[in-house]
Coordinates of N, CA and C in Angstrom, one line a residue:
X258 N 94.8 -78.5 2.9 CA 94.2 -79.5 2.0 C 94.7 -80.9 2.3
X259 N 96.0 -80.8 2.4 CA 96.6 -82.5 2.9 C 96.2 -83.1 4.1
X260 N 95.8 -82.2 5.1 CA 95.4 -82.3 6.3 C 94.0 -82.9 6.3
X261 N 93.4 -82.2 5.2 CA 92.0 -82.5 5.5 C 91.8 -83.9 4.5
X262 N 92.6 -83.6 3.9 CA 92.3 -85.6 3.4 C 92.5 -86.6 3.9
X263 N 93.6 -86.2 5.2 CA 94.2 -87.5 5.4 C 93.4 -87.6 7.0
X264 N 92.6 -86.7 6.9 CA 91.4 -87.0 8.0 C 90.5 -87.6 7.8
X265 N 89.6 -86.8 6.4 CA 88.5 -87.7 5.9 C 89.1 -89.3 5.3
X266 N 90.3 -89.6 4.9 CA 90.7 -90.8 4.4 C 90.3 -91.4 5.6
X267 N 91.0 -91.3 7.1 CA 90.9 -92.0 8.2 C 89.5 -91.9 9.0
X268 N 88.6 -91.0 9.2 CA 87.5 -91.4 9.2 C 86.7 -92.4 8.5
X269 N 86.8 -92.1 7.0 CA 86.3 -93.4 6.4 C 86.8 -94.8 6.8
X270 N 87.8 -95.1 6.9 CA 88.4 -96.2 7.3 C 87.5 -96.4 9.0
X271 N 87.4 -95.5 9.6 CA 87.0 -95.7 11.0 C 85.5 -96.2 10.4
X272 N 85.0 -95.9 9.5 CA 83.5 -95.7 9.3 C 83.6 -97.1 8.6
X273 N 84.8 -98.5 8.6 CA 84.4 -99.6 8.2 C 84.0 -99.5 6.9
X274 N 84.8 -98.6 5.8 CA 84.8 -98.4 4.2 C 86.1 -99.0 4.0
X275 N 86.1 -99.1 2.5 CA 87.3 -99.9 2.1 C 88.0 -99.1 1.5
X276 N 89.2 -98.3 2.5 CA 89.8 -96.9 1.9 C 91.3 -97.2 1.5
X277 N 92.2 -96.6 0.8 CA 93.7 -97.3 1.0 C 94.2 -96.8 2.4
X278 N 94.7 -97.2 2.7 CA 96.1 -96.6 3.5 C 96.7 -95.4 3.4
X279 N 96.8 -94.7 4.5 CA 97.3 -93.2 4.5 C 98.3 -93.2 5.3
X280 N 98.9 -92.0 5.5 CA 99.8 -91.6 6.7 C 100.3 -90.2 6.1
X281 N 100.6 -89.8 7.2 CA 101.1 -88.7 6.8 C 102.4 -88.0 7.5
X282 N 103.4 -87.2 6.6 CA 104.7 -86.9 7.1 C 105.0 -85.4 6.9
X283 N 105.9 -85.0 7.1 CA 106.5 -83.7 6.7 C 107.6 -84.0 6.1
X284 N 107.8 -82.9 5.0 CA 109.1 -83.0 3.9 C 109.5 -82.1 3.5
X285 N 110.5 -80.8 3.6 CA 110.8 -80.2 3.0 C 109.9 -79.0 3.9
X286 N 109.3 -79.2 4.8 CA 108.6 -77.9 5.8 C 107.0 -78.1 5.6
X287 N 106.6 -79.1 4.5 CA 105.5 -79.4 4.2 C 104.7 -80.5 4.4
X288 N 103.7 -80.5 4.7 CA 102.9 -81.4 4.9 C 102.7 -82.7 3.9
X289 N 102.9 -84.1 3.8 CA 102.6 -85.0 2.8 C 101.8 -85.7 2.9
X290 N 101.1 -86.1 2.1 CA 100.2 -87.3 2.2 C 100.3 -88.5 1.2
X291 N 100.8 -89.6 1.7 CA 101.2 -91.2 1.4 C 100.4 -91.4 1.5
X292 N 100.0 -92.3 -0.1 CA 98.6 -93.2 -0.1 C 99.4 -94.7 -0.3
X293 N 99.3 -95.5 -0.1 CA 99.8 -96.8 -0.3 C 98.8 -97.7 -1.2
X294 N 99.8 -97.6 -2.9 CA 98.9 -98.0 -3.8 C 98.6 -99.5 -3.9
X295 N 97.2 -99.6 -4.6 CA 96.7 -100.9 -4.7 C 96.9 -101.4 -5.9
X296 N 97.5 -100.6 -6.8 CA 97.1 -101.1 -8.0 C 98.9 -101.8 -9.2
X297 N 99.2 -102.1 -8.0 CA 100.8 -103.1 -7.7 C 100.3 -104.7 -7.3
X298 N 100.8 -105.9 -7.8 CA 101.2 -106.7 -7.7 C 102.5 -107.4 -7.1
X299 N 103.3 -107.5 -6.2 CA 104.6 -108.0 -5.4 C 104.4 -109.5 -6.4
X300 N 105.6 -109.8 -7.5 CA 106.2 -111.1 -7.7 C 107.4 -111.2 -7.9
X301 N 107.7 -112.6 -8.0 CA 109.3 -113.0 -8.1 C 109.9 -112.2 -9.4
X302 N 109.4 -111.4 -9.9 CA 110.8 -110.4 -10.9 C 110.1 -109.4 -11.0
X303 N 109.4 -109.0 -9.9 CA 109.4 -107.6 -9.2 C 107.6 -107.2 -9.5
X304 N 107.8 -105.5 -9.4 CA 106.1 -105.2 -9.2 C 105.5 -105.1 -10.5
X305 N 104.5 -105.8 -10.7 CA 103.5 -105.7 -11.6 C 102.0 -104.9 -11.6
X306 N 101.5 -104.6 -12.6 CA 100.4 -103.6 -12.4 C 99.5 -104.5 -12.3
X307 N 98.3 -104.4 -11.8 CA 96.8 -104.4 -11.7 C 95.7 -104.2 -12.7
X308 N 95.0 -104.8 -13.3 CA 94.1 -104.2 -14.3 C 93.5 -103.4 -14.1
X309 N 92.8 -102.5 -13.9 CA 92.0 -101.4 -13.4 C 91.2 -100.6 -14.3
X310 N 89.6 -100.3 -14.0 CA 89.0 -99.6 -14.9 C 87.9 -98.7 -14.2
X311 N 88.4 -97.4 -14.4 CA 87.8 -96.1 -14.0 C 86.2 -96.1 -14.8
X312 N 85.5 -95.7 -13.2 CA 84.1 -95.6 -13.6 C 83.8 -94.9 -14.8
X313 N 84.1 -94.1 -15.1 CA 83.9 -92.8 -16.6 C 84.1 -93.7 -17.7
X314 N 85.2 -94.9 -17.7 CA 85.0 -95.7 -18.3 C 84.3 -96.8 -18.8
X315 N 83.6 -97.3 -17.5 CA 82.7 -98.0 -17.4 C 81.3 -97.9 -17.4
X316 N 81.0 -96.3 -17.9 CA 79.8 -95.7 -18.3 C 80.1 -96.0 -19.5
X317 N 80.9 -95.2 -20.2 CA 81.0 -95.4 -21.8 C 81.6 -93.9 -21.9
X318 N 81.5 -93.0 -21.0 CA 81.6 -91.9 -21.0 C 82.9 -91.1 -21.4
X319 N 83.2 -90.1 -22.1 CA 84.2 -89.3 -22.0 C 84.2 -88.1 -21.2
X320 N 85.7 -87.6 -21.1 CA 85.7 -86.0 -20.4 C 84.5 -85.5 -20.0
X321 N 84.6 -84.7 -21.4 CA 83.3 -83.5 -22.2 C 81.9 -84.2 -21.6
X322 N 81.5 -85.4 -21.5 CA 80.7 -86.0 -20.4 C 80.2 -86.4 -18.9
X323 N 81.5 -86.3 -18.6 CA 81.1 -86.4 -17.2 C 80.2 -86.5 -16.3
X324 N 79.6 -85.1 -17.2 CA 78.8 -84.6 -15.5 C 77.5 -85.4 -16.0
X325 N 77.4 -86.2 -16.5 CA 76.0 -87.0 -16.8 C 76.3 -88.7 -16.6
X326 N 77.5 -88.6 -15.5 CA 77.8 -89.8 -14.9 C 76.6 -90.4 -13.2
X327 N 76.7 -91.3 -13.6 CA 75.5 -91.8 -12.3 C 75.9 -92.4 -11.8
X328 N 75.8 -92.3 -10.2 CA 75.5 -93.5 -9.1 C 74.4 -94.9 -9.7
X329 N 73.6 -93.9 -9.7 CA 72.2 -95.2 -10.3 C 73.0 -96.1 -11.3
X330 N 73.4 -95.4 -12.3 CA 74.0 -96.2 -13.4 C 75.2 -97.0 -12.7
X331 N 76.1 -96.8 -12.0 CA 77.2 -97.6 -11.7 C 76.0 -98.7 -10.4
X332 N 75.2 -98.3 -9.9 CA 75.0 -99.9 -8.9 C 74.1 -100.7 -9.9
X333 N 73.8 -100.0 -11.3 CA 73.1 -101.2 -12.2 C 74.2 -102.1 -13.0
X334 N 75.1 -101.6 -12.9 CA 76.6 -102.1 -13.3 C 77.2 -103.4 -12.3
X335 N 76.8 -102.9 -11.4 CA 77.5 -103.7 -10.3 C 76.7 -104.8 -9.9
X336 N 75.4 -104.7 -10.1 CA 74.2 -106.0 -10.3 C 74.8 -106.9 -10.9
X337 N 75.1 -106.8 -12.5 CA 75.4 -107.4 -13.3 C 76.8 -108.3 -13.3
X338 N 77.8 -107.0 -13.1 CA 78.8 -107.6 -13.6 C 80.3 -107.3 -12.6
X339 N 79.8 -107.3 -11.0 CA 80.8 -107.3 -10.0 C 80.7 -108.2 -9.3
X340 N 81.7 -109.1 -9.0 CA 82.4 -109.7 -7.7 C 81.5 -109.5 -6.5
X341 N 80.4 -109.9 -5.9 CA 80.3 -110.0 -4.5 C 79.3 -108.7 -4.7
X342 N 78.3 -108.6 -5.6 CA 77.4 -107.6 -5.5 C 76.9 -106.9 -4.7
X343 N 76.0 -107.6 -3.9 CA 74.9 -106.8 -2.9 C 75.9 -106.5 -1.6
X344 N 77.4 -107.2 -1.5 CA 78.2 -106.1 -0.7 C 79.0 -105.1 -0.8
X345 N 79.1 -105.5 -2.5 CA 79.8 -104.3 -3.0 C 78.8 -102.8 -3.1
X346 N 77.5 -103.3 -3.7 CA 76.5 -102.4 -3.3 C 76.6 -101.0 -2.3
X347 N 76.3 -101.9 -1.3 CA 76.7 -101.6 0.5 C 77.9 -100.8 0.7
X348 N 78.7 -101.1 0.3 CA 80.2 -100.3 0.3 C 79.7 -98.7 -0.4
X349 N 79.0 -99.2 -1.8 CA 79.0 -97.8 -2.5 C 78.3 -96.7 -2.1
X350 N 77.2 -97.5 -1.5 CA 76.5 -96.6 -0.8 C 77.0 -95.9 0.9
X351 N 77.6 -96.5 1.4 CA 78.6 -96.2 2.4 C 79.6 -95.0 2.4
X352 N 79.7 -95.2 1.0 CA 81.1 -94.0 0.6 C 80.3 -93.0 -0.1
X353 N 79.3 -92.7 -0.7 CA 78.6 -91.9 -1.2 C 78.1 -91.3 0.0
X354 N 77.3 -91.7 1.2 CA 77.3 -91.0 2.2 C 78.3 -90.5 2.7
X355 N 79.2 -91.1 3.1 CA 80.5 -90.6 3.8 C 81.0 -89.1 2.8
X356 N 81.1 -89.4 1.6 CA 81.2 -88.2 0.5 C 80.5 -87.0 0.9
X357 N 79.2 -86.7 1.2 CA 78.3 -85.9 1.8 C 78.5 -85.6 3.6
X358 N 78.6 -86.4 3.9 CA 79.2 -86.2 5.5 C 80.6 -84.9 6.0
X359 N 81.4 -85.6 5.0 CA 82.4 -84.9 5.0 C 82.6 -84.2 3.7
X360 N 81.9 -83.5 3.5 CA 82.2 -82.3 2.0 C 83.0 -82.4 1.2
X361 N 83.2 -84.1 0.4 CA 83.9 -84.6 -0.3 C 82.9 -84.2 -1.6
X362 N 82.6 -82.9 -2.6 CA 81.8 -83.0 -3.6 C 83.0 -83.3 -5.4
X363 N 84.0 -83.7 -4.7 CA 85.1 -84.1 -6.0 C 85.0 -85.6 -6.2
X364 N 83.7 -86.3 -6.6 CA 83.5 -87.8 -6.5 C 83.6 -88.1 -7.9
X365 N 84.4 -87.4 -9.1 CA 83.6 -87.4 -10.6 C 83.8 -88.8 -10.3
X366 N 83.6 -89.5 -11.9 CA 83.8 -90.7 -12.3 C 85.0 -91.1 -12.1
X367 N 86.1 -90.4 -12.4 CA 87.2 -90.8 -12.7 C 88.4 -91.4 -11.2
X368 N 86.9 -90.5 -10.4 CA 87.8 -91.1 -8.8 C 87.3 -92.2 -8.3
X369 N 86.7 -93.2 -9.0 CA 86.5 -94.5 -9.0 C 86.7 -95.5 -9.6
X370 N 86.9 -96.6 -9.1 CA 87.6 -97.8 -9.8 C 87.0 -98.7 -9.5
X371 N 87.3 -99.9 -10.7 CA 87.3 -100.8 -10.2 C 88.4 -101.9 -10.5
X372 N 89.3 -103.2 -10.1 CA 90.0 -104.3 -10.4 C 89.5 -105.4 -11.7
X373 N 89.8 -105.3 -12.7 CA 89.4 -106.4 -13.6 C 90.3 -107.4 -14.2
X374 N 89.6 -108.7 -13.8 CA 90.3 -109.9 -13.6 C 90.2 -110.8 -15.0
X375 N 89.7 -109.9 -15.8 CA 89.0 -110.5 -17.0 C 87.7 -111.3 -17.3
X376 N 87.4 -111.2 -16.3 CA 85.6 -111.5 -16.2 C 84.5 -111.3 -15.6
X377 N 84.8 -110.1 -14.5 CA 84.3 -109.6 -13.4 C 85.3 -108.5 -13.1
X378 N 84.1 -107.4 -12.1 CA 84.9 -106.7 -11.8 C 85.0 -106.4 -10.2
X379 N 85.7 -105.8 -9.5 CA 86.0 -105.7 -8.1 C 86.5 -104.1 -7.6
X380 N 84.9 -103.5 -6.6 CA 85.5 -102.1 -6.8 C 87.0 -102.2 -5.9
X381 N 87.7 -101.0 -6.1 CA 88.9 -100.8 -5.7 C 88.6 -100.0 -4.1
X382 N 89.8 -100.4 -3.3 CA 89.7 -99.3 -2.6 C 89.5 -97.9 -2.4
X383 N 88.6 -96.8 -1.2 CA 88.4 -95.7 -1.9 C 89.7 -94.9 -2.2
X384 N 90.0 -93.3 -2.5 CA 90.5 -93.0 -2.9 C 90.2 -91.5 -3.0
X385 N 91.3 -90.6 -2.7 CA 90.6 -89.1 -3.4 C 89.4 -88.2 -2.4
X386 N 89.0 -88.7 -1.4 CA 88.4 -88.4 -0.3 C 88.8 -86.8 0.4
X387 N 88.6 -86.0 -0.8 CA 89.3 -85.0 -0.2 C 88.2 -83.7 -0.2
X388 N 88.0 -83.6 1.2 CA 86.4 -82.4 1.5 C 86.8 -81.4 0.8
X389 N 86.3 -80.3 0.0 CA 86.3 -79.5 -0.7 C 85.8 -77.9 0.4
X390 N 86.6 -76.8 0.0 CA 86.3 -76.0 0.7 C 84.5 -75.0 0.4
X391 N 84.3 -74.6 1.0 CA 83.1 -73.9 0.5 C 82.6 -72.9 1.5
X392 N 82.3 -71.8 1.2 CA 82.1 -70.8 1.7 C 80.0 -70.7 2.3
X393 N 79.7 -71.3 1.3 CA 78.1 -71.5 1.9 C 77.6 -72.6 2.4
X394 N 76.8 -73.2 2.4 CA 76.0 -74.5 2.9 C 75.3 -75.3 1.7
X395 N 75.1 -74.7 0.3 CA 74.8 -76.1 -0.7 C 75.5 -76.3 -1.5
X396 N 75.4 -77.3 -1.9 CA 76.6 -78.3 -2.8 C 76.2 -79.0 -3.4
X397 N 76.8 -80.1 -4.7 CA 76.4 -81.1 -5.2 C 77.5 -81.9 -5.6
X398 N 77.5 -82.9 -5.7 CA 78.0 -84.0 -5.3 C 78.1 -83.8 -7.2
X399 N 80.2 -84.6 -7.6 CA 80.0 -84.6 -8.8 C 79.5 -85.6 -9.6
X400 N 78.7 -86.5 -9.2 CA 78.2 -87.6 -9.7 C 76.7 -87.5 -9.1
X401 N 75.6 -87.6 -10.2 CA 74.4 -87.7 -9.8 C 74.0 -89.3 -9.0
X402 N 73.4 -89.0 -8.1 CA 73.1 -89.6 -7.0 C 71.4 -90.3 -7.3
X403 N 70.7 -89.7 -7.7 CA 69.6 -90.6 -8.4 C 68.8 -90.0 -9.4
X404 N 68.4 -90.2 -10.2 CA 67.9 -89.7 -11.8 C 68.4 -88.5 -12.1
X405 N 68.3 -87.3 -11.5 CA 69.1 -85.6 -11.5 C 69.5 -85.3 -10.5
X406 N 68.7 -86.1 -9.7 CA 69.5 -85.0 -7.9 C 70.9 -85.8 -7.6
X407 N 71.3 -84.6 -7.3 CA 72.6 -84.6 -7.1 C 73.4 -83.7 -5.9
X408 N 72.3 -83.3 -5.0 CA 72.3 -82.7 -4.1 C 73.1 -83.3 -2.9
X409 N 74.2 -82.6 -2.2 CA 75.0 -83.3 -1.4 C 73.9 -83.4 0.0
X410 N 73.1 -83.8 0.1 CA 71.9 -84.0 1.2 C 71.5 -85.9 1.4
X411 N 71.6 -86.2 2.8 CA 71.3 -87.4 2.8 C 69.8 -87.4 2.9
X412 N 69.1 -86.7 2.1 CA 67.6 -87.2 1.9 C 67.7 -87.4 0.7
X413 N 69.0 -87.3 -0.5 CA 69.4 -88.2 -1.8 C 69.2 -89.0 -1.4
X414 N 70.7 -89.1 -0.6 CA 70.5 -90.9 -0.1 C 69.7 -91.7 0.0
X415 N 68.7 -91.6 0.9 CA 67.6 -92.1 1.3 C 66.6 -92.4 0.3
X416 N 66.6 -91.3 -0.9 CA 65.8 -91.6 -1.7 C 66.3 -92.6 -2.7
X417 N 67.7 -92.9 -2.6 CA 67.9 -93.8 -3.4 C 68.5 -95.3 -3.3
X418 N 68.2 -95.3 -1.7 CA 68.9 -96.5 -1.1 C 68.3 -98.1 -1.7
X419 N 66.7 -98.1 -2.6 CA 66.4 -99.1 -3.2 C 67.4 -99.6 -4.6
X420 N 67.7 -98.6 -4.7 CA 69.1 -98.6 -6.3 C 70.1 -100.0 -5.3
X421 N 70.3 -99.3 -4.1 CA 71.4 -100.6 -3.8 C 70.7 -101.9 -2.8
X422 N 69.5 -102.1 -2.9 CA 69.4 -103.2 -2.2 C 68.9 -103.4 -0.9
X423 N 68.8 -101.8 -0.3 CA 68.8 -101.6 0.9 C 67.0 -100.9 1.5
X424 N 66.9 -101.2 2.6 CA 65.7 -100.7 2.9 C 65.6 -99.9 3.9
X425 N 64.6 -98.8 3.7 CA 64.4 -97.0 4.5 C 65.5 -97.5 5.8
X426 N 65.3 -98.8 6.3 CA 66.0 -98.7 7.8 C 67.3 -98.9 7.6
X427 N 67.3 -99.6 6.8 CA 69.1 -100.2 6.8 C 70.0 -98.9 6.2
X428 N 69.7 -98.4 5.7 CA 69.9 -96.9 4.6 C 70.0 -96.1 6.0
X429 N 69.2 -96.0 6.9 CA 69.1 -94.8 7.8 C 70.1 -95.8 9.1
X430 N 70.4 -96.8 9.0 CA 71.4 -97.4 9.8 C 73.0 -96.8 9.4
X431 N 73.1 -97.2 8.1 CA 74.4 -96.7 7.5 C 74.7 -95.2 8.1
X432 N 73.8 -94.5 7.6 CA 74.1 -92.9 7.9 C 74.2 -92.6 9.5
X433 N 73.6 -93.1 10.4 CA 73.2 -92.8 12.0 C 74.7 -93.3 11.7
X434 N 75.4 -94.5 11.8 CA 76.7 -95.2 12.1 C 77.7 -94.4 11.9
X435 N 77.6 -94.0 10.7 CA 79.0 -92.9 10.2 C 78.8 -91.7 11.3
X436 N 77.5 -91.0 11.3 CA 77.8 -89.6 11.9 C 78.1 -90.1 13.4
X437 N 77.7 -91.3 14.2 CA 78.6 -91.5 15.6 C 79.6 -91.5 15.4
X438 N 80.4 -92.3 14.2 CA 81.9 -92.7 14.3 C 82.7 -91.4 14.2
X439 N 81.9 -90.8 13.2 CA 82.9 -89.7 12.9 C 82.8 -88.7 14.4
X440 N 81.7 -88.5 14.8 CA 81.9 -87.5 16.4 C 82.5 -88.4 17.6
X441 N 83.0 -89.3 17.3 CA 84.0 -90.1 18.3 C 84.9 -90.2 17.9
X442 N 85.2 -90.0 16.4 CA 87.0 -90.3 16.3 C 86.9 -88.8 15.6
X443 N 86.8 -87.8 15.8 CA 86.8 -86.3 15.2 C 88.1 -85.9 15.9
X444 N 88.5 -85.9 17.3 CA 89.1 -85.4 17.9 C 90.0 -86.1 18.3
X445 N 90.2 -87.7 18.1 CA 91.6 -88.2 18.2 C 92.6 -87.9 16.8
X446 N 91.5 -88.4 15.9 CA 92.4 -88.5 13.9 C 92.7 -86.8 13.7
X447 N 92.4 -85.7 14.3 CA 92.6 -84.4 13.8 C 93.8 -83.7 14.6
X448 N 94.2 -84.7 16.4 CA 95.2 -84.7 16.7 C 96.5 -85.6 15.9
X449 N 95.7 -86.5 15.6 CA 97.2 -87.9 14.5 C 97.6 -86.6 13.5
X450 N 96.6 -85.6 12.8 CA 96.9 -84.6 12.2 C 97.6 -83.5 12.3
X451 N 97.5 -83.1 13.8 CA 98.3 -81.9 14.3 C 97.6 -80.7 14.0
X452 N 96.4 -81.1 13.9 CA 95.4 -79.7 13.3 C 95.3 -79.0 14.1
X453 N 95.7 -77.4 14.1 CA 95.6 -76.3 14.9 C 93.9 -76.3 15.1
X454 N 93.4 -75.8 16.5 CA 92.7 -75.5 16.9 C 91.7 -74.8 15.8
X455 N 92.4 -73.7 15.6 CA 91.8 -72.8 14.2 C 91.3 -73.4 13.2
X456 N 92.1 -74.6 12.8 CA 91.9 -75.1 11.5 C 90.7 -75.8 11.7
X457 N 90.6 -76.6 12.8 CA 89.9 -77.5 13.5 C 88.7 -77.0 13.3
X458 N 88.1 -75.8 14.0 CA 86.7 -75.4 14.1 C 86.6 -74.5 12.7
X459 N 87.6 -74.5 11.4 CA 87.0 -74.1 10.1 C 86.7 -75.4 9.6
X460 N 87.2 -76.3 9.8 CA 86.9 -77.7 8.9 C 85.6 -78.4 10.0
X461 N 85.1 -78.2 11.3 CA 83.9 -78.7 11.7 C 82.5 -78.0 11.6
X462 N 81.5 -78.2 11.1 CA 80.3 -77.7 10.4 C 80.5 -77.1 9.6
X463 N 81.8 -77.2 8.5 CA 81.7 -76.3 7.2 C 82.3 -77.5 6.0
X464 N 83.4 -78.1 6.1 CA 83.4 -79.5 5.1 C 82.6 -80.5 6.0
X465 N 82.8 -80.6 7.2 CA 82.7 -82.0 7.9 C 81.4 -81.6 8.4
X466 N 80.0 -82.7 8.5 CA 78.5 -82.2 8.7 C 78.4 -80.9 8.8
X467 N 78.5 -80.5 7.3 CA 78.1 -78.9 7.4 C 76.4 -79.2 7.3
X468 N 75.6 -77.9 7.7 CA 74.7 -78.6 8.2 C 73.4 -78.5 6.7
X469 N 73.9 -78.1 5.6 CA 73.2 -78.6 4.5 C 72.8 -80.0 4.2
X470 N 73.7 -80.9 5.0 CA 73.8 -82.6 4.8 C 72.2 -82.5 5.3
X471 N 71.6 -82.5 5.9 CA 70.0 -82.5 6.4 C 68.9 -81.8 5.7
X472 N 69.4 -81.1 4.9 CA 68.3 -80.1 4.3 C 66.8 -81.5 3.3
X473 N 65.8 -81.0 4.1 CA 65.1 -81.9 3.1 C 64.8 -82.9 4.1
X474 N 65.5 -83.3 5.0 CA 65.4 -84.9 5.8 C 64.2 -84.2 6.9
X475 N 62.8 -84.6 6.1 CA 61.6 -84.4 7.2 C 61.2 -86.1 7.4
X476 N 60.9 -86.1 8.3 CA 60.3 -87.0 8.9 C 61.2 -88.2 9.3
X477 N 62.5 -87.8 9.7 CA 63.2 -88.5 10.7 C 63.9 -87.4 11.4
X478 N 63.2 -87.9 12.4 CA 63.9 -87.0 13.8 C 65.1 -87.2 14.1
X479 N 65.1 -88.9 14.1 CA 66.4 -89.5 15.0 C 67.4 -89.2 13.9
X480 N 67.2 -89.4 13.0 CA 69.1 -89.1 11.9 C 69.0 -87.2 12.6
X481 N 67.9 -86.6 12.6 CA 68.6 -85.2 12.7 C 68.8 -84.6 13.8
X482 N 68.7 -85.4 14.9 CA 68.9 -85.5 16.2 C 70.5 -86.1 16.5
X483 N 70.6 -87.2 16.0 CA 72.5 -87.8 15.9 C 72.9 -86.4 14.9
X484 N 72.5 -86.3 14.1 CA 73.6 -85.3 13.2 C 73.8 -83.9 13.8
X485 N 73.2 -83.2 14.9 CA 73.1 -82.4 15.4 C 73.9 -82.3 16.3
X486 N 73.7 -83.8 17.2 CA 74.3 -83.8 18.3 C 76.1 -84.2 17.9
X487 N 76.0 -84.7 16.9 CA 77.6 -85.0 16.6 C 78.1 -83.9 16.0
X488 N 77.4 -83.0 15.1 CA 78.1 -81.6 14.4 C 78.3 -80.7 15.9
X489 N 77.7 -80.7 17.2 CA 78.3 -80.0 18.3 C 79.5 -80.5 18.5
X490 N 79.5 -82.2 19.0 CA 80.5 -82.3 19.6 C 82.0 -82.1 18.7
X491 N 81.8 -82.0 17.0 CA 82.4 -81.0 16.5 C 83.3 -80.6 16.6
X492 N 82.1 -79.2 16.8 CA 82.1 -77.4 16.9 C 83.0 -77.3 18.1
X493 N 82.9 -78.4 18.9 CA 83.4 -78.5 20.3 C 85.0 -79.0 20.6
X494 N 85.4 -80.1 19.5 CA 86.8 -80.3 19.4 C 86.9 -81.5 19.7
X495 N 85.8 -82.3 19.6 CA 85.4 -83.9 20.0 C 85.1 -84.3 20.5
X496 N 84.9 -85.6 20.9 CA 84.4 -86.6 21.8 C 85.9 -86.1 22.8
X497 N 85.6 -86.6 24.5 CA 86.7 -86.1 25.8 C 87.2 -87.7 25.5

C-alpha cells in the first residue's frame, strides 16, 4: 500500500498535477511514506498553521452524507469563489482523471482541500492518491463525477468536461497526456520504489489502467488506442 502511493503520488507529479511532496524510506523493516505538509507556515516565532477547508465542508455536507458529494458541485464552487478559476478548474479535472487512471476510487470529500485566506479560496495540493486494491474491473469513484455517474470510466470524464470549461478536445488532450506520461515514467518511479517484479505486474492493468478505465469510450479510437498501447508497455515493465 505505501508503495503504491508513493508511485501514484509521483506519477501525478510527472502528469504536471499539483501534488505534495513524497519520498520514501524504510524504518523499523518497513516501508514509509513522507508527505511534506502544506498546511504549515515558517515564521520568525516558529510554524504556524494554514487555514484550510475540506471539500465535505464546503458542500455543507456531513459524514452520514457523503456519498451525495459532487465534482459538479465543487467546479460550481470554484467558478464562484476560487483564486485563479478556469486553472484551478483544469487542475481538478486533471486529478479526477489521474484518480481513474490509476485506481485511486478513495477521492471522498474529505480528501480535498482547499487554502482560505479569508476571501477566496485556493485548492491545496493533491493528497491521498492511493490506488485501491480490487479484484475485478468496475469501480466507482467516491465522489460523483456528473449528476449520478460515478463510474471510474473516462467516458465520465468526457461527459463532463463542459462542468470545467473545457472542450471534447482539450478533455481528450488531458487524458491522451497522462496515459503517455504515466507509460514512460511506469518503469523508472516503480524502480525509485523498489517494486519487486511481482508486485509490479499485480499493480499494472489491475490499479494502474485497469482496463475498465475505457468501458463506454465509443467513438474515440485514438484515447483507446494510447490507453492500450500504454497499459502493454505496463504489463511489460515500462518504457526501455
Amino acid at each position: 500500500m505505501v508503495k503504491a502511493e508513493f508511485i501514484a503520488m509521483q506519477l501525478a507529479a510527472a502528469c504536471d498535477l499539483n501534488v505534495a511532496p513524497v519520498s520514501m524510506i524504510e524504518a523499523g523493516g518497513k516501508d514509509v511514506l513522507l508527505i511534506e505538509r502544506f498546511d504549515r507556515i515558517k515564521a520568525d516565532s516558529g510554524w504556524n498553521r494554514k487555514a484550510m477547508v475540506s471539500v465535505l465542508t464546503m458542500l455543507g455536507l456531513d459524514e452520514m452524507m457523503a456519498r451525495y458529494a459532487s465534482y459538479e458541485d465543487l467546479a460550481e464552487i470554484i467558478r464562484h469563489r476560487f483564486t485563479a478559476p478556469k486553472d484551478t478548474l483544469k487542475e481538478l479535472y486533471g486529478r479526477i482523471v489521474f484518480n481513474i487512471l490509476s485506481g485511486n476510487t478513495d477521492d471522498h470529500a474529505r480528501n480535498h482541500a482547499a487554502f482560505w485566506d479569508g476571501k477566496r479560496l485556493t485548492l491545496t495540493p493533491a493528497y491521498d492518491i492511493c490506488p485501491q486494491g480490487r479484484t475485478g474491473n468496475e469501480a466507482t469513484q467516491a465522489m460523483l463525477i456528473k449528476d449520478e455517474i460515478r463510474m471510474s470510466t473516462l467516458a465520465s470524464c468526457l461527459t463532463a468536461a463542459p462542468d470545467y470549461l473545457l472542450s471534447d478536445d482539450d478533455a481528450a488532450t488531458i487524458i491522451e497526456e497522462q496515459i503517455a506520461t504515466i507509460a514512460a515514467e511506469w518503469g523508472r518511479i516503480c524502480a525509485r520504489a523498489n517494486l519487486t517484479e511481482t508486485d509490479q505486474k499485480l499493480f499494472a492493468g489491475r490499479q494502474f489502467l485497469n482496463v475498465y478505465c475505457i468501458e463506454g469510450l465509443t467513438g474515440n479510437q485514438a484515447l483507446q488506442d494510447a490507453f492500450h498501447g500504454a497499459r502493454e508497455t505496463l504489463m511489460k515493465g515500462g518504457a526501455a
